[in-house]
């Protein structure tokens, strides 16, 4: 049996942090076990919000280097950049003809912006560009172009995959052919919320993230700044209500977790010591990846080449899909 296709799209819109690493990068890389896993950098999606050329360029290289450093093997899986596959934009145009405006009106991200404008007394469409409004169509093209069966997404993106399925069904129904594979969202249930520096969910919008690849010294400094309570060294501490321990658990074996929890409860360990232990444990996993990342990020020629080779492979699949559609729609003579 041929494995099902999974497709992971990643927007180059910021520097990845520990929350992304555990919540998105690691689980996505696990997909190779059960799927024919495909990965791409959604740079045109980022263009909706990033309007500085150098920033977009840097984020794109950064993302490529991060995924390769974390173990994505471009010899084994497809890895490409959206903008290198022009068939994406042709498919977007085709899909536009099958997408009702009403469907886009219902998209959560767009609705939230309109709502915010109304609450502020602004024009409802203030700050809404057509890239944002039609974001789900471009995303549908990404997905449908590659015969995707499952799309691993967080809850926030589930609706986009459902819209993609609706659009694909409309195309298939119109031409009475299975032209497009109908995708399903794959919602990762197990993924925990990763706590940030202040005990809230780690998120760029809370300004509480621990970046994934900082130089070791700065990484340590950041970890030392995790917010704790003011208990003295002697006092026994509760591991269950502690950001340091929550992060420790992510990197520790079961035995290490038990041992550390005991040290918490026994008292005699200060926060500085607990944070140092966390730092050392994180370094065990992150340092080798950081080393790879540092090499990769300084070798843009290599990254360009990986993406170029990925695009060549991607376009073989993309061209086949577009060929089917051109024929079915009558665009091809
Ligand atoms: N919208 C996704 C996000 O913001 C990124 C994305 C773009 C994507 N195209 C995709 C994800 C296709 C999966 C499949 O995270």
mmCIF file of C-alpha atoms and ligand atoms in Angstrom:
data_model
loop_
_atom_site.group_PDB
_atom_site.id
_atom_site.type_symbol
_atom_site.label_atom_id
_atom_site.label_comp_id
_atom_site.label_asym_id
_atom_site.label_seq_id
_atom_site.Cartn_x
_atom_site.Cartn_y
_atom_site.Cartn_z
ATOM 1 C CA UNK A 1 0.000 0.000 0.000
ATOM 2 C CA UNK A 2 1.366 3.413 -0.841
ATOM 3 C CA UNK A 3 1.516 5.683 2.197
ATOM 4 C CA UNK A 4 -0.775 8.655 2.426
ATOM 5 C CA UNK A 5 0.649 12.092 1.703
ATOM 6 C CA UNK A 6 1.005 14.620 4.505
ATOM 7 C CA UNK A 7 1.830 18.252 3.814
ATOM 8 C CA UNK A 8 3.261 20.710 6.312
ATOM 9 C CA UNK A 9 3.401 24.393 5.418
ATOM 10 C CA UNK A 10 5.457 26.765 7.514
ATOM 11 C CA UNK A 11 5.222 30.523 7.286
ATOM 12 C CA UNK A 12 8.548 32.363 7.547
ATOM 13 C CA UNK A 13 7.252 34.987 9.920
ATOM 14 C CA UNK A 14 9.618 34.957 12.878
ATOM 15 C CA UNK A 15 12.507 33.280 14.617
ATOM 16 C CA UNK A 16 11.471 29.823 15.851
ATOM 17 C CA UNK A 17 11.315 29.316 19.619
ATOM 18 C CA UNK A 18 11.139 26.378 22.020
ATOM 19 C CA UNK A 19 7.336 26.387 21.742
ATOM 20 C CA UNK A 20 7.553 25.949 17.962
ATOM 21 C CA UNK A 21 10.172 23.252 18.400
ATOM 22 C CA UNK A 22 7.995 21.073 20.636
ATOM 23 C CA UNK A 23 4.610 22.118 19.327
ATOM 24 C CA UNK A 24 5.310 22.030 15.601
ATOM 25 C CA UNK A 25 8.785 21.106 14.377
ATOM 26 C CA UNK A 26 9.350 17.851 16.279
ATOM 27 C CA UNK A 27 5.836 16.450 15.702
ATOM 28 C CA UNK A 28 6.003 17.381 12.007
ATOM 29 C CA UNK A 29 9.303 15.586 11.572
ATOM 30 C CA UNK A 30 7.745 12.468 13.133
ATOM 31 C CA UNK A 31 5.301 12.270 10.217
ATOM 32 C CA UNK A 32 7.897 10.531 8.042
ATOM 33 C CA UNK A 33 7.159 7.364 10.007
ATOM 34 C CA UNK A 34 3.549 7.091 8.832
ATOM 35 C CA UNK A 35 3.261 9.257 5.753
ATOM 36 C CA UNK A 36 4.923 10.331 2.607
ATOM 37 C CA UNK A 37 5.779 13.605 4.297
ATOM 38 C CA UNK A 38 6.120 16.826 2.323
ATOM 39 C CA UNK A 39 7.242 20.179 3.747
ATOM 40 C CA UNK A 40 7.361 23.666 2.318
ATOM 41 C CA UNK A 41 8.091 27.252 3.264
ATOM 42 C CA UNK A 42 5.005 29.411 2.657
ATOM 43 C CA UNK A 43 6.836 32.614 1.762
ATOM 44 C CA UNK A 44 3.983 34.162 -0.220
ATOM 45 C CA UNK A 45 1.712 33.723 2.777
ATOM 46 C CA UNK A 46 4.215 35.682 4.851
ATOM 47 C CA UNK A 47 4.151 38.528 2.334
ATOM 48 C CA UNK A 48 0.710 39.502 3.635
ATOM 49 C CA UNK A 49 2.287 40.730 6.831
ATOM 50 C CA UNK A 50 6.042 41.133 6.272
ATOM 51 C CA UNK A 51 6.807 44.162 4.162
ATOM 52 C CA UNK A 52 10.549 44.408 4.463
ATOM 53 C CA UNK A 53 12.551 42.512 1.824
ATOM 54 C CA UNK A 54 15.569 41.792 4.013
ATOM 55 C CA UNK A 55 13.359 40.531 6.834
ATOM 56 C CA UNK A 56 11.399 38.153 4.612
ATOM 57 C CA UNK A 57 14.600 36.894 2.991
ATOM 58 C CA UNK A 58 16.287 36.310 6.346
ATOM 59 C CA UNK A 59 13.269 34.552 7.853
ATOM 60 C CA UNK A 60 13.104 32.269 4.831
ATOM 61 C CA UNK A 61 16.755 31.217 5.042
ATOM 62 C CA UNK A 62 16.415 30.932 8.803
ATOM 63 C CA UNK A 63 13.459 28.584 8.507
ATOM 64 C CA UNK A 64 15.223 26.403 5.947
ATOM 65 C CA UNK A 65 18.286 26.164 8.206
ATOM 66 C CA UNK A 66 16.169 25.413 11.292
ATOM 67 C CA UNK A 67 14.265 22.550 9.679
ATOM 68 C CA UNK A 68 17.404 21.002 8.214
ATOM 69 C CA UNK A 69 19.247 21.374 11.531
ATOM 70 C CA UNK A 70 16.361 19.724 13.373
ATOM 71 C CA UNK A 71 16.601 16.682 11.158
ATOM 72 C CA UNK A 72 14.596 17.200 7.984
ATOM 73 C CA UNK A 73 16.372 15.083 5.382
ATOM 74 C CA UNK A 74 15.849 16.590 1.913
ATOM 75 C CA UNK A 75 17.104 13.377 0.290
ATOM 76 C CA UNK A 76 14.217 11.491 1.824
ATOM 77 C CA UNK A 77 11.365 13.986 1.941
ATOM 78 C CA UNK A 78 10.183 16.735 -0.332
ATOM 79 C CA UNK A 79 11.227 20.189 0.950
ATOM 80 C CA UNK A 80 10.665 23.299 -1.147
ATOM 81 C CA UNK A 81 9.745 26.935 -1.118
ATOM 82 C CA UNK A 82 6.234 27.898 -2.217
ATOM 83 C CA UNK A 83 7.452 30.726 -4.462
ATOM 84 C CA UNK A 84 9.653 28.291 -6.408
ATOM 85 C CA UNK A 85 6.566 26.395 -7.580
ATOM 86 C CA UNK A 86 4.714 28.745 -9.951
ATOM 87 C CA UNK A 87 1.987 26.138 -10.520
ATOM 88 C CA UNK A 88 0.764 27.167 -7.072
ATOM 89 C CA UNK A 89 -0.325 30.514 -8.446
ATOM 90 C CA UNK A 90 -1.946 29.073 -11.533
ATOM 91 C CA UNK A 91 -3.924 26.698 -9.354
ATOM 92 C CA UNK A 92 -4.888 29.613 -7.103
ATOM 93 C CA UNK A 93 -6.401 31.363 -10.120
ATOM 94 C CA UNK A 94 -8.314 28.257 -11.115
ATOM 95 C CA UNK A 95 -9.610 27.725 -7.576
ATOM 96 C CA UNK A 96 -10.748 31.347 -7.312
ATOM 97 C CA UNK A 97 -13.389 30.553 -9.919
ATOM 98 C CA UNK A 98 -14.801 27.859 -7.643
ATOM 99 C CA UNK A 99 -14.615 29.724 -4.350
ATOM 100 C CA UNK A 100 -17.602 31.744 -3.247
ATOM 101 C CA UNK A 101 -16.956 35.059 -1.614
ATOM 102 C CA UNK A 102 -19.316 33.984 1.138
ATOM 103 C CA UNK A 103 -16.967 31.162 2.062
ATOM 104 C CA UNK A 104 -14.112 33.632 2.486
ATOM 105 C CA UNK A 105 -16.346 35.936 4.533
ATOM 106 C CA UNK A 106 -16.612 33.129 7.063
ATOM 107 C CA UNK A 107 -12.852 32.626 7.515
ATOM 108 C CA UNK A 108 -11.924 33.109 11.191
ATOM 109 C CA UNK A 109 -8.873 35.311 10.607
ATOM 110 C CA UNK A 110 -10.758 37.695 8.337
ATOM 111 C CA UNK A 111 -13.824 37.746 10.573
ATOM 112 C CA UNK A 112 -11.690 38.554 13.587
ATOM 113 C CA UNK A 113 -10.153 41.546 11.810
ATOM 114 C CA UNK A 114 -13.542 42.871 10.737
ATOM 115 C CA UNK A 115 -14.842 42.437 14.266
ATOM 116 C CA UNK A 116 -11.887 44.306 15.715
ATOM 117 C CA UNK A 117 -12.431 47.151 13.253
ATOM 118 C CA UNK A 118 -16.112 47.377 14.134
ATOM 119 C CA UNK A 119 -15.317 47.476 17.837
ATOM 120 C CA UNK A 120 -12.879 50.322 17.238
ATOM 121 C CA UNK A 121 -15.450 52.156 15.114
ATOM 122 C CA UNK A 122 -13.275 51.794 11.993
ATOM 123 C CA UNK A 123 -14.292 50.879 8.473
ATOM 124 C CA UNK A 124 -14.856 47.077 8.611
ATOM 125 C CA UNK A 125 -12.216 46.432 5.929
ATOM 126 C CA UNK A 126 -9.555 48.697 7.417
ATOM 127 C CA UNK A 127 -6.156 47.017 7.037
ATOM 128 C CA UNK A 128 -7.579 43.987 5.221
ATOM 129 C CA UNK A 129 -5.720 43.307 1.976
ATOM 130 C CA UNK A 130 -6.873 40.834 -0.659
ATOM 131 C CA UNK A 131 -3.956 38.559 0.209
ATOM 132 C CA UNK A 132 -5.405 38.193 3.663
ATOM 133 C CA UNK A 133 -8.973 37.864 2.414
ATOM 134 C CA UNK A 134 -8.052 35.165 -0.100
ATOM 135 C CA UNK A 135 -5.446 33.512 2.146
ATOM 136 C CA UNK A 136 -7.481 30.277 2.305
ATOM 137 C CA UNK A 137 -7.459 29.957 -1.503
ATOM 138 C CA UNK A 138 -3.676 30.172 -1.731
ATOM 139 C CA UNK A 139 -3.480 27.664 1.083
ATOM 140 C CA UNK A 140 -5.930 25.400 -0.757
ATOM 141 C CA UNK A 141 -3.695 25.570 -3.821
ATOM 142 C CA UNK A 142 -0.658 24.570 -1.707
ATOM 143 C CA UNK A 143 -2.541 21.566 -0.424
ATOM 144 C CA UNK A 144 -4.379 20.434 -3.571
ATOM 145 C CA UNK A 145 -1.383 20.803 -5.868
ATOM 146 C CA UNK A 146 0.416 18.004 -4.020
ATOM 147 C CA UNK A 147 -2.349 15.377 -3.798
ATOM 148 C CA UNK A 148 -2.380 15.799 -0.029
ATOM 149 C CA UNK A 149 -4.396 13.379 2.102
ATOM 150 C CA UNK A 150 -3.707 14.906 5.491
ATOM 151 C CA UNK A 151 -2.636 18.323 6.689
ATOM 152 C CA UNK A 152 -1.255 18.395 10.241
ATOM 153 C CA UNK A 153 -2.493 21.657 11.702
ATOM 154 C CA UNK A 154 -3.289 23.342 14.960
ATOM 155 C CA UNK A 155 -6.891 24.179 15.770
ATOM 156 C CA UNK A 156 -6.483 27.663 14.270
ATOM 157 C CA UNK A 157 -5.841 26.227 10.808
ATOM 158 C CA UNK A 158 -8.478 23.498 10.823
ATOM 159 C CA UNK A 159 -11.068 25.676 9.119
ATOM 160 C CA UNK A 160 -8.659 26.384 6.243
ATOM 161 C CA UNK A 161 -8.296 22.686 5.534
ATOM 162 C CA UNK A 162 -12.070 22.219 5.644
ATOM 163 C CA UNK A 163 -12.462 25.072 3.178
ATOM 164 C CA UNK A 164 -9.856 23.423 0.973
ATOM 165 C CA UNK A 165 -11.913 20.222 0.973
ATOM 166 C CA UNK A 166 -15.056 22.209 0.056
ATOM 167 C CA UNK A 167 -13.322 23.923 -2.845
ATOM 168 C CA UNK A 168 -11.841 20.652 -4.120
ATOM 169 C CA UNK A 169 -15.242 18.970 -3.994
ATOM 170 C CA UNK A 170 -16.754 21.812 -6.018
ATOM 171 C CA UNK A 171 -14.117 21.313 -8.726
ATOM 172 C CA UNK A 172 -14.527 17.537 -8.783
ATOM 173 C CA UNK A 173 -18.302 17.840 -8.883
ATOM 174 C CA UNK A 174 -18.268 20.358 -11.707
ATOM 175 C CA UNK A 175 -16.217 18.121 -13.973
ATOM 176 C CA UNK A 176 -17.538 14.822 -12.576
ATOM 177 C CA UNK A 177 -14.004 13.547 -12.124
ATOM 178 C CA UNK A 178 -11.667 12.900 -9.197
ATOM 179 C CA UNK A 179 -9.319 15.653 -10.267
ATOM 180 C CA UNK A 180 -8.264 16.720 -6.807
ATOM 181 C CA UNK A 181 -7.575 14.661 -3.703
ATOM 182 C CA UNK A 182 -9.851 15.683 -0.825
ATOM 183 C CA UNK A 183 -7.664 16.504 2.195
ATOM 184 C CA UNK A 184 -8.413 16.141 5.888
ATOM 185 C CA UNK A 185 -6.991 18.077 8.814
ATOM 186 C CA UNK A 186 -4.819 16.051 11.155
ATOM 187 C CA UNK A 187 -5.207 17.658 14.551
ATOM 188 C CA UNK A 188 -2.402 16.693 16.854
ATOM 189 C CA UNK A 189 -4.092 15.896 20.144
ATOM 190 C CA UNK A 190 -1.045 15.104 22.204
ATOM 191 C CA UNK A 191 0.750 18.388 21.712
ATOM 192 C CA UNK A 192 0.902 20.115 25.042
ATOM 193 C CA UNK A 193 0.959 23.816 25.565
ATOM 194 C CA UNK A 194 4.538 24.914 26.128
ATOM 195 C CA UNK A 195 4.930 27.443 28.921
ATOM 196 C CA UNK A 196 6.928 30.579 28.337
ATOM 197 C CA UNK A 197 9.238 32.650 30.553
ATOM 198 C CA UNK A 198 6.326 33.991 32.601
ATOM 199 C CA UNK A 199 4.247 30.831 33.035
ATOM 200 C CA UNK A 200 1.775 31.738 30.303
ATOM 201 C CA UNK A 201 1.669 29.888 26.961
ATOM 202 C CA UNK A 202 4.899 30.542 25.066
ATOM 203 C CA UNK A 203 3.954 32.961 22.311
ATOM 204 C CA UNK A 204 5.511 35.811 20.413
ATOM 205 C CA UNK A 205 2.494 37.944 21.239
ATOM 206 C CA UNK A 206 3.147 37.545 24.979
ATOM 207 C CA UNK A 207 6.806 38.401 24.529
ATOM 208 C CA UNK A 208 7.767 35.408 26.676
ATOM 209 C CA UNK A 209 9.545 33.122 24.222
ATOM 210 C CA UNK A 210 12.838 31.286 24.532
ATOM 211 C CA UNK A 211 14.381 31.372 21.044
ATOM 212 C CA UNK A 212 15.479 27.955 19.812
ATOM 213 C CA UNK A 213 18.944 28.869 18.591
ATOM 214 C CA UNK A 214 20.658 31.506 20.676
ATOM 215 C CA UNK A 215 24.391 31.414 21.286
ATOM 216 C CA UNK A 216 24.919 29.193 24.323
ATOM 217 C CA UNK A 217 25.787 32.096 26.639
ATOM 218 C CA UNK A 218 22.660 34.088 25.767
ATOM 219 C CA UNK A 219 20.583 30.930 25.926
ATOM 220 C CA UNK A 220 21.740 30.416 29.520
ATOM 221 C CA UNK A 221 21.055 34.044 30.380
ATOM 222 C CA UNK A 222 17.519 33.733 29.016
ATOM 223 C CA UNK A 223 16.812 30.589 31.010
ATOM 224 C CA UNK A 224 18.126 32.266 34.171
ATOM 225 C CA UNK A 225 15.444 34.930 33.681
ATOM 226 C CA UNK A 226 12.487 32.523 33.824
ATOM 227 C CA UNK A 227 10.046 33.891 36.357
ATOM 228 C CA UNK A 228 9.797 31.919 39.625
ATOM 229 C CA UNK A 229 8.374 32.663 43.058
ATOM 230 C CA UNK A 230 10.397 34.023 45.954
ATOM 231 C CA UNK A 231 10.823 30.807 47.952
ATOM 232 C CA UNK A 232 14.165 30.471 49.729
ATOM 233 C CA UNK A 233 16.712 27.765 48.959
ATOM 234 C CA UNK A 234 15.729 25.654 51.979
ATOM 235 C CA UNK A 235 12.002 25.569 51.288
ATOM 236 C CA UNK A 236 10.486 22.485 49.637
ATOM 237 C CA UNK A 237 9.101 23.410 46.223
ATOM 238 C CA UNK A 238 6.146 22.250 44.175
ATOM 239 C CA UNK A 239 7.278 20.952 40.770
ATOM 240 C CA UNK A 240 3.745 20.944 39.380
ATOM 241 C CA UNK A 241 3.312 24.709 39.502
ATOM 242 C CA UNK A 242 6.639 25.758 38.131
ATOM 243 C CA UNK A 243 7.659 26.944 34.666
ATOM 244 C CA UNK A 244 11.217 25.697 35.168
ATOM 245 C CA UNK A 245 9.996 22.176 35.878
ATOM 246 C CA UNK A 246 7.442 22.284 33.066
ATOM 247 C CA UNK A 247 10.260 23.008 30.622
ATOM 248 C CA UNK A 248 12.532 20.467 32.307
ATOM 249 C CA UNK A 249 9.963 17.752 31.683
ATOM 250 C CA UNK A 250 10.023 18.372 27.937
ATOM 251 C CA UNK A 251 13.702 17.518 27.700
ATOM 252 C CA UNK A 252 14.046 14.907 30.442
ATOM 253 C CA UNK A 253 13.698 11.141 30.498
ATOM 254 C CA UNK A 254 11.094 9.682 32.866
ATOM 255 C CA UNK A 255 13.814 8.919 35.438
ATOM 256 C CA UNK A 256 15.255 12.409 35.231
ATOM 257 C CA UNK A 257 11.792 13.873 35.759
ATOM 258 C CA UNK A 258 11.201 11.799 38.874
ATOM 259 C CA UNK A 259 14.633 12.633 40.275
ATOM 260 C CA UNK A 260 14.169 16.361 39.719
ATOM 261 C CA UNK A 261 10.665 16.333 41.227
ATOM 262 C CA UNK A 262 12.159 14.720 44.335
ATOM 263 C CA UNK A 263 14.809 17.410 44.606
ATOM 264 C CA UNK A 264 12.047 20.035 44.412
ATOM 265 C CA UNK A 265 10.055 18.419 47.190
ATOM 266 C CA UNK A 266 13.072 17.792 49.411
ATOM 267 C CA UNK A 267 13.995 21.488 49.644
ATOM 268 C CA UNK A 268 17.577 22.720 49.651
ATOM 269 C CA UNK A 269 17.647 23.509 45.953
ATOM 270 C CA UNK A 270 17.393 27.179 44.976
ATOM 271 C CA UNK A 271 15.943 28.540 41.763
ATOM 272 C CA UNK A 272 19.376 29.331 40.373
ATOM 273 C CA UNK A 273 20.368 25.716 40.715
ATOM 274 C CA UNK A 274 17.122 24.449 39.176
ATOM 275 C CA UNK A 275 17.563 26.773 36.220
ATOM 276 C CA UNK A 276 21.168 25.719 35.740
ATOM 277 C CA UNK A 277 20.007 22.085 35.664
ATOM 278 C CA UNK A 278 17.369 23.019 33.097
ATOM 279 C CA UNK A 279 19.940 24.833 30.985
ATOM 280 C CA UNK A 280 22.281 21.840 30.981
ATOM 281 C CA UNK A 281 19.490 19.481 30.049
ATOM 282 C CA UNK A 282 18.322 21.694 27.214
ATOM 283 C CA UNK A 283 21.861 22.051 25.959
ATOM 284 C CA UNK A 284 22.151 18.270 25.703
ATOM 285 C CA UNK A 285 19.451 18.273 23.032
ATOM 286 C CA UNK A 286 19.809 21.729 21.500
ATOM 287 C CA UNK A 287 23.589 22.191 21.303
ATOM 288 C CA UNK A 288 24.189 19.619 18.543
ATOM 289 C CA UNK A 289 21.287 21.069 16.533
ATOM 290 C CA UNK A 290 22.580 24.605 17.081
ATOM 291 C CA UNK A 291 25.961 23.571 15.756
ATOM 292 C CA UNK A 292 24.364 22.300 12.536
ATOM 293 C CA UNK A 293 22.197 25.400 12.350
ATOM 294 C CA UNK A 294 25.214 27.708 12.689
ATOM 295 C CA UNK A 295 26.925 25.967 9.771
ATOM 296 C CA UNK A 296 23.807 26.018 7.623
ATOM 297 C CA UNK A 297 22.810 29.614 8.220
ATOM 298 C CA UNK A 298 26.231 30.736 7.058
ATOM 299 C CA UNK A 299 25.998 28.758 3.850
ATOM 300 C CA UNK A 300 23.262 30.355 1.772
ATOM 301 C CA UNK A 301 24.585 28.730 -1.397
ATOM 302 C CA UNK A 302 23.934 25.328 0.148
ATOM 303 C CA UNK A 303 20.444 26.324 1.317
ATOM 304 C CA UNK A 304 19.655 27.730 -2.125
ATOM 305 C CA UNK A 305 20.728 24.476 -3.650
ATOM 306 C CA UNK A 306 18.617 22.335 -1.310
ATOM 307 C CA UNK A 307 15.575 24.476 -2.094
ATOM 308 C CA UNK A 308 16.300 24.444 -5.817
ATOM 309 C CA UNK A 309 16.525 20.669 -5.907
ATOM 310 C CA UNK A 310 13.369 20.445 -3.813
ATOM 311 C CA UNK A 311 11.536 22.720 -6.209
ATOM 312 C CA UNK A 312 12.547 20.593 -9.187
ATOM 313 C CA UNK A 313 11.062 17.509 -7.561
ATOM 314 C CA UNK A 314 7.995 19.430 -6.403
ATOM 315 C CA UNK A 315 7.299 20.765 -9.866
ATOM 316 C CA UNK A 316 7.065 17.275 -11.323
ATOM 317 C CA UNK A 317 4.074 16.615 -9.060
ATOM 318 C CA UNK A 318 2.680 20.125 -9.482
ATOM 319 C CA UNK A 319 2.849 20.007 -13.271
ATOM 320 C CA UNK A 320 0.871 16.780 -13.331
ATOM 321 C CA UNK A 321 -1.923 18.265 -11.205
ATOM 322 C CA UNK A 322 -2.103 21.437 -13.250
ATOM 323 C CA UNK A 323 -2.089 19.393 -16.469
ATOM 324 C CA UNK A 324 -5.158 17.464 -15.301
ATOM 325 C CA UNK A 325 -6.965 20.676 -14.479
ATOM 326 C CA UNK A 326 -6.059 22.499 -17.665
ATOM 327 C CA UNK A 327 -7.442 19.606 -19.651
ATOM 328 C CA UNK A 328 -10.592 19.194 -17.590
ATOM 329 C CA UNK A 329 -11.412 22.914 -17.610
ATOM 330 C CA UNK A 330 -10.749 23.467 -21.312
ATOM 331 C CA UNK A 331 -7.834 25.810 -20.739
ATOM 332 C CA UNK A 332 -5.646 23.266 -22.540
ATOM 333 C CA UNK A 333 -6.537 22.932 -26.195
HETATM 334 N N1 LIG B 1 -1.519 28.937 7.116
HETATM 335 C C1 LIG B 1 -0.464 28.158 7.700
HETATM 336 C C2 LIG B 1 -0.052 28.822 9.020
HETATM 337 O O1 LIG B 1 -0.269 29.989 9.203
HETATM 338 C C3 LIG B 1 0.718 28.041 6.785
HETATM 339 C C4 LIG B 1 0.350 27.362 5.518
HETATM 340 C C5 LIG B 1 0.260 27.923 4.284
HETATM 341 C C6 LIG B 1 0.010 25.979 5.367
HETATM 342 N N2 LIG B 1 -0.085 26.990 3.370
HETATM 343 C C7 LIG B 1 -0.247 25.789 4.001
HETATM 344 C C8 LIG B 1 -0.086 24.921 6.253
HETATM 345 C C9 LIG B 1 -0.619 24.531 3.511
HETATM 346 C C10 LIG B 1 -0.439 23.657 5.773
HETATM 347 C C11 LIG B 1 -0.705 23.478 4.410
HETATM 348 O O2 LIG B 1 0.533 28.162 9.858
#
